[in-house]
Short mmCIF file of C-alpha atoms and ligand atoms in Angstrom, two decimals:
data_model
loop_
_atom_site.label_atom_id
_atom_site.label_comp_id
_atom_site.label_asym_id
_atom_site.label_seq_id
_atom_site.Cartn_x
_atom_site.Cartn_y
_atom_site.Cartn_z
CA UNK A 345 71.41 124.83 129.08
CA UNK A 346 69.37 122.25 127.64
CA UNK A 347 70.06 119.01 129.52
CA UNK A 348 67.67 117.04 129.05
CA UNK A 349 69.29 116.01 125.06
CA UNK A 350 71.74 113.32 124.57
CA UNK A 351 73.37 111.86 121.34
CA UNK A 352 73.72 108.35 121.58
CA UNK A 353 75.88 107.27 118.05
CA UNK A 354 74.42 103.56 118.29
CA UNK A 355 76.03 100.79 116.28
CA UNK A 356 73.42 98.24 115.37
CA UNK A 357 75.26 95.00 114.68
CA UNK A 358 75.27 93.32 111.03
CA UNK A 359 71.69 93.56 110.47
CA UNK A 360 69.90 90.61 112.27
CA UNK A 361 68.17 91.68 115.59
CA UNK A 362 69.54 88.66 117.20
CA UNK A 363 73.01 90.20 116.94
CA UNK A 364 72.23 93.95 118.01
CA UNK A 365 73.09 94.75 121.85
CA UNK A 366 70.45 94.70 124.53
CA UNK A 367 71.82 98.41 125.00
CA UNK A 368 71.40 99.56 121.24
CA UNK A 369 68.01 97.76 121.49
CA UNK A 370 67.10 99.79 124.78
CA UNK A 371 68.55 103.21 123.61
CA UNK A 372 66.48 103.04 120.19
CA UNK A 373 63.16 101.74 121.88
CA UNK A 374 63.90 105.03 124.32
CA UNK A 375 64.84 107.49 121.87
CA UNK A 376 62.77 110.38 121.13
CA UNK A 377 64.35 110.06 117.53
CA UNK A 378 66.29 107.73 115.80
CA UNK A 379 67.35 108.99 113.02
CA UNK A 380 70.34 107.53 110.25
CA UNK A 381 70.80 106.03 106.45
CA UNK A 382 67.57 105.27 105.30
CA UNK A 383 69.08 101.43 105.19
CA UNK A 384 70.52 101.36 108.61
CA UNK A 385 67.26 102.70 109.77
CA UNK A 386 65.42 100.39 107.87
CA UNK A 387 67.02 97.36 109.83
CA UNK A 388 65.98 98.41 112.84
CA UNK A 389 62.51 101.13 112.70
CA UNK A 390 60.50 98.40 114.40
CA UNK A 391 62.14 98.58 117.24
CA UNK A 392 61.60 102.29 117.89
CA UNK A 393 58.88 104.22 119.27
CA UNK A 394 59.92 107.88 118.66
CA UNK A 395 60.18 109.83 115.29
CA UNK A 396 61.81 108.18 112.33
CA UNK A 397 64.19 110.40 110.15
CA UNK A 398 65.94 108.70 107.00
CA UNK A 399 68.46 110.48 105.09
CA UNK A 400 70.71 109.46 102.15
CA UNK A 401 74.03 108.23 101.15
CA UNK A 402 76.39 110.76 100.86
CA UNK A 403 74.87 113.00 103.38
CA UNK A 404 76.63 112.31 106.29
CA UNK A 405 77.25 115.87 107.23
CA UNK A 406 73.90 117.01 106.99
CA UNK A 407 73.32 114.13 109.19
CA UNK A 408 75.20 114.39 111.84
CA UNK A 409 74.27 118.44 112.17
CA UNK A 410 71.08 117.98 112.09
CA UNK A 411 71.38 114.70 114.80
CA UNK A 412 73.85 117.28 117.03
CA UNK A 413 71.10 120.26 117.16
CA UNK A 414 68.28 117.84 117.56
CA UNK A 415 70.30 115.99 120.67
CA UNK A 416 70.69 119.77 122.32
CA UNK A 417 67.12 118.79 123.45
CA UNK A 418 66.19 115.58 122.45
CA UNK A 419 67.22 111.66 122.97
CA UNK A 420 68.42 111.12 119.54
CA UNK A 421 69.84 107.69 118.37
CA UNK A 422 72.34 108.22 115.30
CA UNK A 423 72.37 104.60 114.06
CA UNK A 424 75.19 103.15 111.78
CA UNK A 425 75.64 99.27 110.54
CA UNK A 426 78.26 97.21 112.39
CA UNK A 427 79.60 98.99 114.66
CA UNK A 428 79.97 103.08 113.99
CA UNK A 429 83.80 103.35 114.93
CA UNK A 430 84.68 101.21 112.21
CA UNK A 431 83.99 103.08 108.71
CA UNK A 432 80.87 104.52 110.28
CA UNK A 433 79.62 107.54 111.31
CA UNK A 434 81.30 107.81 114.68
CA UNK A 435 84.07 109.35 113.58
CA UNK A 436 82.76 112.03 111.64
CA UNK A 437 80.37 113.05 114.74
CA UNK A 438 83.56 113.13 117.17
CA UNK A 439 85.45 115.48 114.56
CA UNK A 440 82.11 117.87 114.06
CA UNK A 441 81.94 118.41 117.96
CA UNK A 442 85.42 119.27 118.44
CA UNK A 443 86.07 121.37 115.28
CA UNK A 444 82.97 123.27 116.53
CA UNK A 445 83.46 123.49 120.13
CA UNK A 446 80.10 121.77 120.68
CA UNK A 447 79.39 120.38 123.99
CA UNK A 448 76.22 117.48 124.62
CA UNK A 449 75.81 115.11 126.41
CA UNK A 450 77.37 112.21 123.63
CA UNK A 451 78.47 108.65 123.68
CA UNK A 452 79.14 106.11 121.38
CA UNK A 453 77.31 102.56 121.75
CA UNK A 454 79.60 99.69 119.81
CA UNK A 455 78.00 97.20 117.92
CA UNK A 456 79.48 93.66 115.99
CA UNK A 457 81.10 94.56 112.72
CA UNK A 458 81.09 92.96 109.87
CA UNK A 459 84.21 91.50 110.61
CA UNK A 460 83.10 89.68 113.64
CA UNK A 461 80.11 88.17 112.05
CA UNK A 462 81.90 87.35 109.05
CA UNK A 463 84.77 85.55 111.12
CA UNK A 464 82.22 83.65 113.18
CA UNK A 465 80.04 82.32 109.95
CA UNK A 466 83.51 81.03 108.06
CA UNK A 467 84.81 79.58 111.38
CA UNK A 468 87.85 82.18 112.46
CA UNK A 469 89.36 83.20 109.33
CA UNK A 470 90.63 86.22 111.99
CA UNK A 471 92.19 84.71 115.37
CA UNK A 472 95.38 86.65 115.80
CA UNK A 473 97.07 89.14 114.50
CA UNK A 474 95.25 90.72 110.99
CA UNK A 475 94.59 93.70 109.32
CA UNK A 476 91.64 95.85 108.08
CA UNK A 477 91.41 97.48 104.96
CA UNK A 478 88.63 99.36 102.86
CA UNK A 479 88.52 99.95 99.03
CA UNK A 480 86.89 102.99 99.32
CA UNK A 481 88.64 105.93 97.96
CA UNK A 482 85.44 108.46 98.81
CA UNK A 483 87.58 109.60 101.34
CA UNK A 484 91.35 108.29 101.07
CA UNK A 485 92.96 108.20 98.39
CA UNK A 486 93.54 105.69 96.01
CA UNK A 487 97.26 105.46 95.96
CA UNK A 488 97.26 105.51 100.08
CA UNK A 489 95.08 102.36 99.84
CA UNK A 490 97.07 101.04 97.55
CA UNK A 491 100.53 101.60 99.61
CA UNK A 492 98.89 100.10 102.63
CA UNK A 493 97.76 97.05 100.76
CA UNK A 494 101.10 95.89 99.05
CA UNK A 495 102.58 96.28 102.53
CA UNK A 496 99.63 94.49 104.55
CA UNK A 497 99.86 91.78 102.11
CA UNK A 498 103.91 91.31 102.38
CA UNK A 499 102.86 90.93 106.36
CA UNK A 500 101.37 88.09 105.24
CA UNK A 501 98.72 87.92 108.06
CA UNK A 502 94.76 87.46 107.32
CA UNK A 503 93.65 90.81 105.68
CA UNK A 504 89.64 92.06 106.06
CA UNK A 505 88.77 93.68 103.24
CA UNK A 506 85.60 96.35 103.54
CA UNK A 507 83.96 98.10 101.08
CA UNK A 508 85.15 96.07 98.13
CA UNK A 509 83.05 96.65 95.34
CA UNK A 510 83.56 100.82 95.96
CA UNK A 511 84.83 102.94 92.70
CA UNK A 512 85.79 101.81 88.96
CA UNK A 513 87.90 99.04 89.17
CA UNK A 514 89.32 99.72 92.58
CA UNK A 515 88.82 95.76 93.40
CA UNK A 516 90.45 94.65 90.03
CA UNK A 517 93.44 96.08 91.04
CA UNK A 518 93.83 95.34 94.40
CA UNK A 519 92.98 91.54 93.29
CA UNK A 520 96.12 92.01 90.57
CA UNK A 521 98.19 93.88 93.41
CA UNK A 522 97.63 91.00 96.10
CA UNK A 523 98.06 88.49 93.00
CA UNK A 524 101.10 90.03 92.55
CA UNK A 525 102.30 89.99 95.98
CA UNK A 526 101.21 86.58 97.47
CA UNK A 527 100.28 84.35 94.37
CA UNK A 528 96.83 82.46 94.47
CA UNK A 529 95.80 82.17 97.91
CA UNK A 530 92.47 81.48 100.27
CA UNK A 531 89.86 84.17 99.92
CA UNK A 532 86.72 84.04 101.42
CA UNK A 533 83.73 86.01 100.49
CA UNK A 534 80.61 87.01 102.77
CA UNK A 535 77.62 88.79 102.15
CA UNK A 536 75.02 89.81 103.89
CA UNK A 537 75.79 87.96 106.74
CA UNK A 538 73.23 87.27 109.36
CA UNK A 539 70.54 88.72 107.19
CA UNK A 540 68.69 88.13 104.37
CA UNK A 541 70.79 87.26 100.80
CA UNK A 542 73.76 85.59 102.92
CA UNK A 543 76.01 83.76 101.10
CA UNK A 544 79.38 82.37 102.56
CA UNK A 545 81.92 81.54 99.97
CA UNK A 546 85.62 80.30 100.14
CA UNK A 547 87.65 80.05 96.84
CA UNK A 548 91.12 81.03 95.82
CA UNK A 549 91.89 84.47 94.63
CA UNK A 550 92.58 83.21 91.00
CA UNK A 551 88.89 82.02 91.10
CA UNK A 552 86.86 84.35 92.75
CA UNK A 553 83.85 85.49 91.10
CA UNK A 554 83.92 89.27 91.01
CA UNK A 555 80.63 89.64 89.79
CA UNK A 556 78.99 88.63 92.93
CA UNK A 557 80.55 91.04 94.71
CA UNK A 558 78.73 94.22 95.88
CA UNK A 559 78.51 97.00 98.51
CA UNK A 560 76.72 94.04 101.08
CA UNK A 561 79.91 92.31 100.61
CA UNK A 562 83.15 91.55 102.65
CA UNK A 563 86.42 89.69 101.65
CA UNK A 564 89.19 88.26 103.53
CA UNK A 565 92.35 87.02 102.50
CA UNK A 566 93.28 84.89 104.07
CA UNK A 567 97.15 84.38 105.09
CA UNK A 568 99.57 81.86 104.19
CA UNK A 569 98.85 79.94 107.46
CA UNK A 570 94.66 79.71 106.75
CA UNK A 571 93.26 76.86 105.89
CA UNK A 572 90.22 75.93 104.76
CA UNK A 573 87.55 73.72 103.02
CA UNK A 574 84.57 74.44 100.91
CA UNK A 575 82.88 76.15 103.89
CA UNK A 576 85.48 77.58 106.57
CA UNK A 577 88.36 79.34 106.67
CA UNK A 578 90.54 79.18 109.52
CA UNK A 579 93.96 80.53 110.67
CA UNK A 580 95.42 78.23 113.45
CA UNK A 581 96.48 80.24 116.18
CA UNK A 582 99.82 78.01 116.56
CA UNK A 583 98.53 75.79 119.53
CA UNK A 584 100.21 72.49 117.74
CA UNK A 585 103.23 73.94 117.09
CA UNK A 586 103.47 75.26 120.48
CA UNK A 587 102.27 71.68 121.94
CA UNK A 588 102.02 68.95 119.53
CA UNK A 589 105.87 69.25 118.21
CA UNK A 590 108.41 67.23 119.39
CA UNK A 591 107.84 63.04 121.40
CA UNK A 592 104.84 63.28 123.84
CA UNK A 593 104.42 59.72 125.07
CA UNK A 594 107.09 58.47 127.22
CA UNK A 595 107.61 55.86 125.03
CA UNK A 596 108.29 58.00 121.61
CA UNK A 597 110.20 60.27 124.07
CA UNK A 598 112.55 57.08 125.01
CA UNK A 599 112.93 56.35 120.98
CA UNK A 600 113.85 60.15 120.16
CA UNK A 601 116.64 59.65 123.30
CA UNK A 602 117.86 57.08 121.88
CA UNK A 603 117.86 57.90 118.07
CA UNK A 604 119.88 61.50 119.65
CA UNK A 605 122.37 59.00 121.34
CA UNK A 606 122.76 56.95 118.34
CA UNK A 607 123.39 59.98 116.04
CA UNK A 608 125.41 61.84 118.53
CA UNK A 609 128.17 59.00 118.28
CA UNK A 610 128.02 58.87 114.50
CA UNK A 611 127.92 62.92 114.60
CA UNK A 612 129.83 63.83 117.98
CA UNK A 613 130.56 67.87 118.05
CA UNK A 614 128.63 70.38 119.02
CA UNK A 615 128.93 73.25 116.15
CA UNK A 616 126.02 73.90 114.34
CA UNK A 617 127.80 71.90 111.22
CA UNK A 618 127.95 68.95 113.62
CA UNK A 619 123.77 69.43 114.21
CA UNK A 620 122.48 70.06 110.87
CA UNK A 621 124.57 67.15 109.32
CA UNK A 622 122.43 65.27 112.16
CA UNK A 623 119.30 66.65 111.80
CA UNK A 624 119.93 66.08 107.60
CA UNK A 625 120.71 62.24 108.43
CA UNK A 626 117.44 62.07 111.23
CA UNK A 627 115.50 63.64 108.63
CA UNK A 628 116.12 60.54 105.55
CA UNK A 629 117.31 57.75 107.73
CA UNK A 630 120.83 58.12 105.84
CA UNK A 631 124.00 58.68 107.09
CA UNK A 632 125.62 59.03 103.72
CA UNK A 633 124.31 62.55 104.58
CA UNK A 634 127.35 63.24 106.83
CA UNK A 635 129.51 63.44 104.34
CA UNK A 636 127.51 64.53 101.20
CA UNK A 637 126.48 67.80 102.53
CA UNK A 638 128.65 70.54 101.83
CA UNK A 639 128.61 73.74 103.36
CA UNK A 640 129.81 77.17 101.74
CA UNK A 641 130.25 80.47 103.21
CA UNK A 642 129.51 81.95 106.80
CA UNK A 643 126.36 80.36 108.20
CA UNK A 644 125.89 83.38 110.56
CA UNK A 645 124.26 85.14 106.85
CA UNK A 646 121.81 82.83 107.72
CA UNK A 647 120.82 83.44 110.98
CA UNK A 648 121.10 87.02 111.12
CA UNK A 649 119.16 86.98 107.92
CA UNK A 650 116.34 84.63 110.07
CA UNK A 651 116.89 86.82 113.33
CA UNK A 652 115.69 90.19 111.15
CA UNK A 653 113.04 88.97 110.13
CA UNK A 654 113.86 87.90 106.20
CA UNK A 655 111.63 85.84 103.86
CA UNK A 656 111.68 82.56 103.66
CA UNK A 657 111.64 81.26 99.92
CA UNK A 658 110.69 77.67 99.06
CA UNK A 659 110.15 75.81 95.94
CA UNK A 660 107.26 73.81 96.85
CA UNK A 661 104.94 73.40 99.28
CA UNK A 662 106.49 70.33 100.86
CA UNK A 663 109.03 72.21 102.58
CA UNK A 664 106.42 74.64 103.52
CA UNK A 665 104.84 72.07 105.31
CA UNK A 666 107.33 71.07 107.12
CA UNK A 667 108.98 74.45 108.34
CA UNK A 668 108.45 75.96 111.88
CA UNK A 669 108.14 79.28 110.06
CA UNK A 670 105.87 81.00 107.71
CA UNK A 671 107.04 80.76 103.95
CA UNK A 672 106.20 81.61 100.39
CA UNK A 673 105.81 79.09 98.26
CA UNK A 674 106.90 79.54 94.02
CA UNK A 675 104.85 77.03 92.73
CA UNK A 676 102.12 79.28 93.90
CA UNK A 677 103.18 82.29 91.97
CA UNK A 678 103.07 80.57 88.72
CA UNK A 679 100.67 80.77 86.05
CA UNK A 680 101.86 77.89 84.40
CA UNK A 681 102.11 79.47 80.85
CA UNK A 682 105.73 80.00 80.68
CA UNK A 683 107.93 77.31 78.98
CA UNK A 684 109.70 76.14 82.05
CA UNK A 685 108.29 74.38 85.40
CA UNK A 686 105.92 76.13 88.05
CA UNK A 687 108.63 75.75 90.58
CA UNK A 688 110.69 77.69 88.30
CA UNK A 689 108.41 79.84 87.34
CA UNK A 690 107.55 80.49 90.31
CA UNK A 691 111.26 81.62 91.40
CA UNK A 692 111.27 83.93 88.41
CA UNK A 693 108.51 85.63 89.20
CA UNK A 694 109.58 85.89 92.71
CA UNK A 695 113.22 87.88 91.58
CA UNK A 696 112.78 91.26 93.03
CA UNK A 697 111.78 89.50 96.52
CA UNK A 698 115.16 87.04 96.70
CA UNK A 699 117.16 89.60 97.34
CA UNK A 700 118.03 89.07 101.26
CA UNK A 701 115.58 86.28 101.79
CA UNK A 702 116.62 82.77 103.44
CA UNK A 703 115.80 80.44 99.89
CA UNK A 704 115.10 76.90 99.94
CA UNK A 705 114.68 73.97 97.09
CA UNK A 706 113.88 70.95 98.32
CA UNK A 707 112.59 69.50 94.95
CA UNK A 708 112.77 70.85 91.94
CA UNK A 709 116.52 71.19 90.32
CA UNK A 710 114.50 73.62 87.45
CA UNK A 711 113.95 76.06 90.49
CA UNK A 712 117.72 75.99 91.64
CA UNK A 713 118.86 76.67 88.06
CA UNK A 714 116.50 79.59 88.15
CA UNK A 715 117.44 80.89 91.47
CA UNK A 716 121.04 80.81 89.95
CA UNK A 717 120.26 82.96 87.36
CA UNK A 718 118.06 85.30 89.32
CA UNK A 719 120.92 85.55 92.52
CA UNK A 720 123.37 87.58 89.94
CA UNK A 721 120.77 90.35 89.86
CA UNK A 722 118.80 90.03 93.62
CA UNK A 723 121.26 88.18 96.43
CA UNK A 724 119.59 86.00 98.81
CA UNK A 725 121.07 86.34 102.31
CA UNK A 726 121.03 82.79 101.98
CA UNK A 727 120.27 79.35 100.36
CA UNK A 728 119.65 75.64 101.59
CA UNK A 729 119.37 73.44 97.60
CA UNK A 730 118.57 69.66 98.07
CA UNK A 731 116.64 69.29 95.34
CA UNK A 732 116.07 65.65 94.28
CA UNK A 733 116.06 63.00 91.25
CA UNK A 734 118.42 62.01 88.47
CA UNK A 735 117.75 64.99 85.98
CA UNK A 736 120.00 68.28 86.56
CA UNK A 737 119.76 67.61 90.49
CA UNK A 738 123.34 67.01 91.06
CA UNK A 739 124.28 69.50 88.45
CA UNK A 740 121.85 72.10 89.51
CA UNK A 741 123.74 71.93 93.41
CA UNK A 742 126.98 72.01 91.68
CA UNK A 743 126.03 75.53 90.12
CA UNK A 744 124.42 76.78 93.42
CA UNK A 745 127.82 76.21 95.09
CA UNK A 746 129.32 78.30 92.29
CA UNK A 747 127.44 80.84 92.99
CA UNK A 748 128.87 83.59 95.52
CA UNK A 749 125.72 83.29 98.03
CA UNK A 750 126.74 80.85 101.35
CA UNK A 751 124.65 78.32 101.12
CA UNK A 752 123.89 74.52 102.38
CA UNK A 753 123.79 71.81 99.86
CA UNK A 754 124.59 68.23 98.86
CA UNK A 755 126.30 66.13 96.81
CA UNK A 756 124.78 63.91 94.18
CA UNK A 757 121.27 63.15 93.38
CA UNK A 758 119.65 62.14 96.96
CA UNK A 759 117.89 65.10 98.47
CA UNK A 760 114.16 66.19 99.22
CA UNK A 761 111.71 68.51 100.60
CA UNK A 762 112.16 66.64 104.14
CA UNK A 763 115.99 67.03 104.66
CA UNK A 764 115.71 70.89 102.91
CA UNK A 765 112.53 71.45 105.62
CA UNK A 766 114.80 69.82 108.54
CA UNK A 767 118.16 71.96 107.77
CA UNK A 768 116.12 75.39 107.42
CA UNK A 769 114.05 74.15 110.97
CA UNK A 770 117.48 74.06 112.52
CA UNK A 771 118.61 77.52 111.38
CA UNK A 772 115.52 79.01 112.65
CA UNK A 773 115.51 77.22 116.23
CA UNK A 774 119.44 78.41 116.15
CA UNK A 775 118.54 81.88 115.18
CA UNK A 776 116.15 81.57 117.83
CA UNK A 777 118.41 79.91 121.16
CA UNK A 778 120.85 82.72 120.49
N1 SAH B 438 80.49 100.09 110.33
C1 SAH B 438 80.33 98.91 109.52
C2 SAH B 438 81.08 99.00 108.21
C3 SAH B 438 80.53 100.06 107.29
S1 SAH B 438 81.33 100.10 105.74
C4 SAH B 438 80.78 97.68 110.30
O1 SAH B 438 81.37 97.83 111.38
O2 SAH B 438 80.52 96.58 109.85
C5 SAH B 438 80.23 99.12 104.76
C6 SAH B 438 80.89 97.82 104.36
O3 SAH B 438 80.88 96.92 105.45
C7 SAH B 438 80.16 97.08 103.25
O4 SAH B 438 80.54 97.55 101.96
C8 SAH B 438 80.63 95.67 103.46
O5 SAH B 438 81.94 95.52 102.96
C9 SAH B 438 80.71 95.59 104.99
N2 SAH B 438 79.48 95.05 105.59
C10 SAH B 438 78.68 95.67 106.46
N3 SAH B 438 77.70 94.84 106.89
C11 SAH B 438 77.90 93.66 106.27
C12 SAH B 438 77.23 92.39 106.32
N4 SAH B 438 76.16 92.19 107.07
N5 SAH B 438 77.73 91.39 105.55
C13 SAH B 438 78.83 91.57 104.80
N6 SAH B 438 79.49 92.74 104.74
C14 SAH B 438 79.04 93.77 105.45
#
């Protein structure tokens, strides 16, 4: 029994030796060898006082035998960039030394991925719930990656993308399939963070610039909720919705009682009806609302449709804004070369995802015509049309009501993003007090 040997699989951080772990640091100053890819080892050789071994890409199994028969005896530090649990090396080592029945003395040091220290540089991109993804089909398959992506990106959460300049043209067509899937959206692009040759750059997907992207390289998309500027990307964790909605001084909290009181005796009843024909007249100020909207169908489609979980559908992002739950927008699915509006477009590019989703058109009457057209084909559970203005507004209502799909308009030519927003908010806090 040789006991003196240990492996230690040490994961040493992006690649600045600010950001490696007083442990890694200790364990490779210690080791009798530190051996890894001849980059990894590169990063961090200066730190080490035992024997250097470098190997190459590609020969990770040779690597990790030789590190596992050298460890028998030895202190050997197995080094791997970020941390090795996360498309490193770690792994691999675990699988040899069961497969093989081999028992050392082993353990597995983490270090900061590249998805921490890209998440810190653009400012939390990543601050709930995400998912990880790599483009590398050295050792899954292409069609598995691609599976996983279409679905990660109908999740619609922030999505970290490793590895995205591996293969042919593996990143051109997960750039079409997310294109596909969530229109243009935030992307962010880091590389070579903390170390020398960073660059930090935030763009939509529509614009990024695939040439500057390489194997130093990570993207994330980001998710319908990011935001960002020219130099972060951030995805609120939901801390104003939680505590900014809704009268906080006494004062606005006295005006909201009394604008409920005043509506309650121009609306008394306590049916749902009876509160979205309130919240519709809160929403514009006018109580010409009460008795232009007109509801069709069960509005129980709608909330069972919001309680499983459906899409939400909008034209523009003006009811977006003003919803209390995630949405996709149309507009942002155009391309804008089709002979129609963006909204519209937008809607007819959006067809095969209708089909049991909540919709709602606040603005544009070319969108409702097109959601008419497209509901023969793909039913939505549901749809809320006040789309505004004196061209095919009124007329584009009257033909959603035709339609077979319960739904929420209103009469005439008066509608908006707001009131749409402020009848689909009510459904979803209904949905919700069940
Ligand atoms: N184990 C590593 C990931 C190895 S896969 C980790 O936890 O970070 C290699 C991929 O990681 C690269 O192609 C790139 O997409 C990403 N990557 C690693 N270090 C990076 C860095 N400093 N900056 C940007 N991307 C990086």
């Amino acid at each position: 029994m040789q006991s003196q040997g240990k492996l230690f699989v040490v994961g040493i951080g992006p690649g600045s030796d600010e950001l490696l772990t007083i442990k890694a640091a200790k364990i490779i100053e210690e080791a009798d060898i530190v051996i890894g890819h001849r980059r990894y080892v590169e990063m961090v050789k200066h730190l080490a006082k035992g024997e250097i071994i470098e190997s190459e890409m590609g020969k990770e199994l040779e690597r990790v035998k030789k590190a596992v028969e050298l460890a028998k005896s030895k202190k050997v530090a197995l080094v791997s960039g970020g941390d090795p649990c996360i498309y490193g090396i770690a792994a691999l080592v675990v699988e040899y030394l069961m497969k093989n029945d081999i028992k050392i003395d082993f353990e597995i040091v983490p270090g900061l991925s590249a998805l921490n220290a890209a998440n810190s540089l653009l400012k939390c991109p990543i601050s709930g719930d995400h998912a990880v993804i790599s483009l590398s089909d050295h050792l899954t398959n292409w069609d598995i990656i691609e599976r996983r992506l279409r679905i990660l990106l109908r999740c619609d959460i922030p999505i970290v993308v490793y590895n995205p300049s591996a293969g042919e043209n593996n990143l051109k067509k997960a750039l079409e399939i997310a294109a596909s899937e969530r229109g243009d959206f935030k992307v962010a692009m880091v590389k070579n963070a903390y170390r020398k040759g960073e660059l930090v750059k935030i763009t939509n997907l529509s614009e990024l610039d695939v040439q500057e992207i390489d194997m130093s390289t990570l993207l994330i998309f980001g998710s319908s909720e990011s935001i960002g500027d020219e130099r972060s990307l951030t995805t609120p964790r939901g801390y104003s919705v939680k505590y900014e909605v809704g009268a906080k001084t006494l004062e606005a909290k006295k005006i909201a009682e009394e604008s409920a009181s005043i509506l309650r005796k121009m609306i008394p009843g306590d049916t749902l009806k009876d509160e979205i024909l309130r919240r519709a007249v809160m929403a514009t100020g006018d109580l010409s609302y009460r008795d232009l909207i007109v509801f069709k169908g069960d509005l129980n489609s709608a909330l069972k449709a919001i309680r499983d979980g459906c899409s939400i559908i909008v034209d523009v992002e003006m009811v977006k804004a003003g919803l209390r739950r995630e949405s996709i927008v149309a507009v942002s699915f155009a391309k804008g070369n089709m002979t129609t509006t963006r909204a519209a477009e937008g809607i007819k590019r959006l067809a095969d995802r209708i089909e049991g989703s909540l919709v709602g058109i606040g603005n544009a009457p070319s969108a409702a015509f097109a959601l008419c057209e497209i509901a023969e084909k793909y039913e939505p559970a549901f749809i809320v049309a006040t789309p505004v203005g004196f061209v095919g507004a009124a007329e584009s209502k009257e033909a959603i009501r035709k339609l077979k799909i319960p739904s929420i308009t209103n009469v005439g030519s008066k509608g908006g993003s707001g009131v749409c927003a402020a009848i689909i908010n009510c459904l979803i806090e209904h949905a919700g007090s069940d």
